[in-house]
């Protein structure tokens, strides 16, 4: 027991241990933030604020017309589709196909587990809270499921952050890692904002989706970290990166 405690203390003081502690703190913060926000929504404390934000994005004399140039509405629809089930499914399948080609089957299972598990969690949360969609302005795109938490915000956070973290492991260059993770965050951020702009979500729906999605992505990253410690095969996949195996030497 004393040896294990000493080993744990040494790990915690290392750079890897600091990253682990930081991940845990952000994960706990997201969970607590989501619970606090959900409590406010259930008590309808945010309703006035949410409706004011949605109305602020429409013309005062015509709530069916969003503010900004004409092309912005089309651009918002294009960007919001990046968080839709169809696009996210295609992206996930494409990445899984790549992982299968390079024979990273353990990583493939981690990606599938993260995305499918996140989708199930989002459906359960929507069914539990059953928050109606905004009605103060006309919707500029189709939306039918309950509003909180936003599926587009939550699932884009799960998929893009999980895939971004996976791609970041395939390079040792720090700036490439920063670039990949920055793109993942930017996509998640833009998808969430377009949902409010199009009038199909309140801002608190998006915040809840971001927090839940980030928490799930961090949780699965911790599971992946634990799996790597116990699976030599998974460690080897990460070490070899994206090298395509030689088909002549199975």
GROMACS .gro file of C-alpha atoms in nm:
model
  250
    1UNK     CA    1   0.000   0.000   0.000
    2UNK     CA    2   0.281   0.241   0.088
    3UNK     CA    3   0.458   0.160  -0.239
    4UNK     CA    4   0.143   0.230  -0.439
    5UNK     CA    5   0.088   0.560  -0.261
    6UNK     CA    6   0.450   0.663  -0.332
    7UNK     CA    7   0.411   0.565  -0.699
    8UNK     CA    8   0.084   0.761  -0.725
    9UNK     CA    9   0.242   1.067  -0.564
   10UNK     CA   10   0.539   1.051  -0.804
   11UNK     CA   11   0.307   1.023  -1.103
   12UNK     CA   12   0.096   1.316  -0.986
   13UNK     CA   13   0.405   1.539  -0.963
   14UNK     CA   14   0.512   1.455  -1.319
   15UNK     CA   15   0.397   1.642  -1.631
   16UNK     CA   16   0.169   1.351  -1.717
   17UNK     CA   17   0.020   1.364  -1.369
   18UNK     CA   18  -0.046   1.736  -1.395
   19UNK     CA   19  -0.230   1.682  -1.725
   20UNK     CA   20  -0.434   1.407  -1.563
   21UNK     CA   21  -0.525   1.631  -1.270
   22UNK     CA   22  -0.619   1.913  -1.507
   23UNK     CA   23  -0.842   1.677  -1.707
   24UNK     CA   24  -1.017   1.561  -1.390
   25UNK     CA   25  -1.075   1.919  -1.273
   26UNK     CA   26  -1.224   2.024  -1.607
   27UNK     CA   27  -1.441   1.711  -1.613
   28UNK     CA   28  -1.576   1.780  -1.263
   29UNK     CA   29  -1.627   2.147  -1.352
   30UNK     CA   30  -1.829   2.056  -1.662
   31UNK     CA   31  -2.046   1.814  -1.467
   32UNK     CA   32  -2.115   2.062  -1.188
   33UNK     CA   33  -2.180   2.339  -1.440
   34UNK     CA   34  -2.426   2.121  -1.631
   35UNK     CA   35  -2.614   2.028  -1.313
   36UNK     CA   36  -2.636   2.392  -1.204
   37UNK     CA   37  -2.754   2.505  -1.547
   38UNK     CA   38  -3.009   2.224  -1.574
   39UNK     CA   39  -3.150   2.319  -1.233
   40UNK     CA   40  -3.196   2.680  -1.347
   41UNK     CA   41  -3.366   2.566  -1.667
   42UNK     CA   42  -3.604   2.334  -1.483
   43UNK     CA   43  -3.705   2.627  -1.263
   44UNK     CA   44  -3.741   2.847  -1.576
   45UNK     CA   45  -3.498   3.101  -1.431
   46UNK     CA   46  -3.322   3.140  -1.767
   47UNK     CA   47  -3.631   3.167  -1.988
   48UNK     CA   48  -3.639   3.547  -2.008
   49UNK     CA   49  -3.268   3.568  -2.086
   50UNK     CA   50  -3.290   3.291  -2.346
   51UNK     CA   51  -3.579   3.450  -2.531
   52UNK     CA   52  -3.406   3.790  -2.529
   53UNK     CA   53  -3.095   3.639  -2.690
   54UNK     CA   54  -3.297   3.468  -2.963
   55UNK     CA   55  -3.495   3.787  -3.035
   56UNK     CA   56  -3.175   3.993  -3.046
   57UNK     CA   57  -3.063   3.786  -3.346
   58UNK     CA   58  -3.375   3.879  -3.547
   59UNK     CA   59  -3.492   4.207  -3.696
   60UNK     CA   60  -3.718   4.397  -3.457
   61UNK     CA   61  -3.977   4.466  -3.729
   62UNK     CA   62  -3.971   4.110  -3.868
   63UNK     CA   63  -3.880   3.821  -3.631
   64UNK     CA   64  -3.868   3.580  -3.926
   65UNK     CA   65  -3.564   3.762  -4.068
   66UNK     CA   66  -3.224   3.718  -3.897
   67UNK     CA   67  -2.985   4.007  -3.855
   68UNK     CA   68  -2.683   4.040  -4.080
   69UNK     CA   69  -2.631   4.005  -4.456
   70UNK     CA   70  -2.847   3.777  -4.667
   71UNK     CA   71  -2.570   3.521  -4.724
   72UNK     CA   72  -2.530   3.465  -4.350
   73UNK     CA   73  -2.848   3.258  -4.328
   74UNK     CA   74  -2.722   3.013  -4.591
   75UNK     CA   75  -2.380   2.998  -4.430
   76UNK     CA   76  -2.539   2.923  -4.092
   77UNK     CA   77  -2.734   2.633  -4.243
   78UNK     CA   78  -2.417   2.497  -4.402
   79UNK     CA   79  -2.219   2.517  -4.078
   80UNK     CA   80  -2.500   2.377  -3.863
   81UNK     CA   81  -2.513   2.066  -4.084
   82UNK     CA   82  -2.161   1.983  -3.963
   83UNK     CA   83  -2.320   1.897  -3.628
   84UNK     CA   84  -2.605   1.693  -3.775
   85UNK     CA   85  -2.641   1.319  -3.735
   86UNK     CA   86  -2.576   1.250  -4.105
   87UNK     CA   87  -2.249   1.443  -4.128
   88UNK     CA   88  -2.120   1.324  -3.790
   89UNK     CA   89  -2.201   0.964  -3.881
   90UNK     CA   90  -2.016   0.995  -4.213
   91UNK     CA   91  -1.715   1.156  -4.042
   92UNK     CA   92  -1.705   0.885  -3.776
   93UNK     CA   93  -1.735   0.606  -4.035
   94UNK     CA   94  -1.460   0.764  -4.245
   95UNK     CA   95  -1.226   0.778  -3.945
   96UNK     CA   96  -1.317   0.422  -3.846
   97UNK     CA   97  -1.241   0.310  -4.202
   98UNK     CA   98  -0.900   0.477  -4.180
   99UNK     CA   99  -0.829   0.311  -3.845
  100UNK     CA  100  -0.931  -0.026  -3.991
  101UNK     CA  101  -0.693   0.022  -4.287
  102UNK     CA  102  -0.400   0.090  -4.054
  103UNK     CA  103  -0.518  -0.195  -3.830
  104UNK     CA  104  -0.575   0.021  -3.525
  105UNK     CA  105  -0.876  -0.185  -3.420
  106UNK     CA  106  -0.852  -0.095  -3.052
  107UNK     CA  107  -0.857   0.276  -3.135
  108UNK     CA  108  -1.151   0.210  -3.367
  109UNK     CA  109  -1.347   0.057  -3.081
  110UNK     CA  110  -1.268   0.357  -2.861
  111UNK     CA  111  -1.397   0.598  -3.127
  112UNK     CA  112  -1.715   0.397  -3.181
  113UNK     CA  113  -1.774   0.361  -2.807
  114UNK     CA  114  -1.731   0.734  -2.752
  115UNK     CA  115  -1.962   0.846  -3.032
  116UNK     CA  116  -2.235   0.586  -2.988
  117UNK     CA  117  -2.231   0.623  -2.610
  118UNK     CA  118  -2.249   1.001  -2.641
  119UNK     CA  119  -2.547   0.978  -2.878
  120UNK     CA  120  -2.731   0.751  -2.636
  121UNK     CA  121  -2.654   0.984  -2.344
  122UNK     CA  122  -2.783   1.286  -2.539
  123UNK     CA  123  -3.108   1.107  -2.621
  124UNK     CA  124  -3.158   1.015  -2.256
  125UNK     CA  125  -3.092   1.371  -2.139
  126UNK     CA  126  -3.331   1.516  -2.396
  127UNK     CA  127  -3.604   1.273  -2.293
  128UNK     CA  128  -3.551   1.351  -1.924
  129UNK     CA  129  -3.563   1.732  -1.951
  130UNK     CA  130  -3.811   1.744  -2.242
  131UNK     CA  131  -3.762   2.118  -2.290
  132UNK     CA  132  -3.971   2.266  -2.574
  133UNK     CA  133  -3.801   2.439  -2.864
  134UNK     CA  134  -3.804   2.820  -2.886
  135UNK     CA  135  -4.135   2.960  -3.008
  136UNK     CA  136  -4.064   3.334  -2.995
  137UNK     CA  137  -3.923   3.332  -3.351
  138UNK     CA  138  -3.983   3.114  -3.660
  139UNK     CA  139  -3.732   2.832  -3.705
  140UNK     CA  140  -3.501   2.870  -4.005
  141UNK     CA  141  -3.424   2.497  -4.020
  142UNK     CA  142  -3.605   2.181  -3.921
  143UNK     CA  143  -3.588   2.066  -3.559
  144UNK     CA  144  -3.821   1.832  -3.372
  145UNK     CA  145  -3.649   1.666  -3.074
  146UNK     CA  146  -3.655   1.826  -2.727
  147UNK     CA  147  -3.433   2.131  -2.692
  148UNK     CA  148  -3.205   2.068  -2.391
  149UNK     CA  149  -2.924   1.985  -2.420
  150UNK     CA  150  -2.856   2.068  -2.785
  151UNK     CA  151  -2.776   1.751  -2.977
  152UNK     CA  152  -2.577   1.940  -3.239
  153UNK     CA  153  -2.364   2.111  -2.973
  154UNK     CA  154  -2.314   1.801  -2.761
  155UNK     CA  155  -2.248   1.551  -3.041
  156UNK     CA  156  -2.019   1.784  -3.235
  157UNK     CA  157  -1.819   1.835  -2.915
  158UNK     CA  158  -1.796   1.461  -2.861
  159UNK     CA  159  -1.709   1.365  -3.217
  160UNK     CA  160  -1.477   1.650  -3.314
  161UNK     CA  161  -1.294   1.667  -2.981
  162UNK     CA  162  -1.254   1.290  -2.964
  163UNK     CA  163  -1.126   1.271  -3.321
  164UNK     CA  164  -0.908   1.578  -3.267
  165UNK     CA  165  -0.747   1.417  -2.964
  166UNK     CA  166  -0.695   1.096  -3.163
  167UNK     CA  167  -0.532   1.280  -3.453
  168UNK     CA  168  -0.314   1.477  -3.213
  169UNK     CA  169  -0.169   1.147  -3.091
  170UNK     CA  170  -0.047   1.068  -3.442
  171UNK     CA  171   0.210   1.349  -3.440
  172UNK     CA  172   0.484   1.457  -3.204
  173UNK     CA  173   0.485   1.818  -3.329
  174UNK     CA  174   0.336   2.042  -3.059
  175UNK     CA  175   0.208   2.304  -3.304
  176UNK     CA  176   0.032   2.041  -3.513
  177UNK     CA  177  -0.136   1.913  -3.198
  178UNK     CA  178  -0.248   2.267  -3.113
  179UNK     CA  179  -0.376   2.319  -3.466
  180UNK     CA  180  -0.581   1.998  -3.472
  181UNK     CA  181  -0.737   2.063  -3.132
  182UNK     CA  182  -0.804   2.429  -3.220
  183UNK     CA  183  -0.991   2.327  -3.536
  184UNK     CA  184  -1.195   2.077  -3.334
  185UNK     CA  185  -1.290   2.345  -3.081
  186UNK     CA  186  -1.370   2.599  -3.354
  187UNK     CA  187  -1.604   2.358  -3.534
  188UNK     CA  188  -1.784   2.277  -3.211
  189UNK     CA  189  -1.816   2.646  -3.123
  190UNK     CA  190  -1.950   2.749  -3.465
  191UNK     CA  191  -2.202   2.465  -3.483
  192UNK     CA  192  -2.345   2.564  -3.146
  193UNK     CA  193  -2.377   2.932  -3.236
  194UNK     CA  194  -2.563   2.857  -3.559
  195UNK     CA  195  -2.834   2.671  -3.366
  196UNK     CA  196  -2.920   2.987  -3.177
  197UNK     CA  197  -2.894   3.202  -3.491
  198UNK     CA  198  -3.138   2.973  -3.672
  199UNK     CA  199  -3.383   2.998  -3.382
  200UNK     CA  200  -3.402   2.627  -3.301
  201UNK     CA  201  -3.220   2.643  -2.966
  202UNK     CA  202  -3.179   2.871  -2.669
  203UNK     CA  203  -2.828   2.975  -2.572
  204UNK     CA  204  -2.850   2.769  -2.252
  205UNK     CA  205  -2.928   2.461  -2.463
  206UNK     CA  206  -2.599   2.516  -2.641
  207UNK     CA  207  -2.404   2.576  -2.319
  208UNK     CA  208  -2.550   2.258  -2.173
  209UNK     CA  209  -2.461   2.064  -2.488
  210UNK     CA  210  -2.105   2.195  -2.485
  211UNK     CA  211  -2.055   2.107  -2.118
  212UNK     CA  212  -2.208   1.761  -2.152
  213UNK     CA  213  -2.016   1.691  -2.473
  214UNK     CA  214  -1.684   1.806  -2.330
  215UNK     CA  215  -1.744   1.606  -2.012
  216UNK     CA  216  -1.816   1.292  -2.213
  217UNK     CA  217  -1.513   1.345  -2.437
  218UNK     CA  218  -1.290   1.390  -2.131
  219UNK     CA  219  -1.444   1.086  -1.962
  220UNK     CA  220  -1.375   0.867  -2.265
  221UNK     CA  221  -1.022   1.007  -2.287
  222UNK     CA  222  -0.963   0.894  -1.929
  223UNK     CA  223  -1.097   0.551  -2.019
  224UNK     CA  224  -0.863   0.543  -2.318
  225UNK     CA  225  -0.574   0.644  -2.092
  226UNK     CA  226  -0.655   0.360  -1.852
  227UNK     CA  227  -0.692   0.117  -2.142
  228UNK     CA  228  -0.350   0.214  -2.279
  229UNK     CA  229  -0.190   0.139  -1.945
  230UNK     CA  230  -0.341  -0.210  -1.946
  231UNK     CA  231  -0.322  -0.288  -2.318
  232UNK     CA  232   0.022  -0.323  -2.482
  233UNK     CA  233  -0.153  -0.347  -2.818
  234UNK     CA  234  -0.322  -0.009  -2.777
  235UNK     CA  235   0.007   0.150  -2.667
  236UNK     CA  236   0.169   0.010  -2.979
  237UNK     CA  237  -0.106   0.158  -3.198
  238UNK     CA  238  -0.043   0.503  -3.052
  239UNK     CA  239   0.334   0.463  -3.081
  240UNK     CA  240   0.331   0.359  -3.447
  241UNK     CA  241   0.086   0.636  -3.543
  242UNK     CA  242  -0.066   0.617  -3.891
  243UNK     CA  243   0.181   0.379  -4.053
  244UNK     CA  244   0.004   0.146  -4.297
  245UNK     CA  245   0.100  -0.216  -4.228
  246UNK     CA  246   0.287  -0.402  -4.501
  247UNK     CA  247   0.037  -0.642  -4.657
  248UNK     CA  248   0.320  -0.873  -4.759
  249UNK     CA  249   0.428  -0.912  -4.396
  250UNK     CA  250   0.116  -0.981  -4.190
   0.00000   0.00000   0.00000
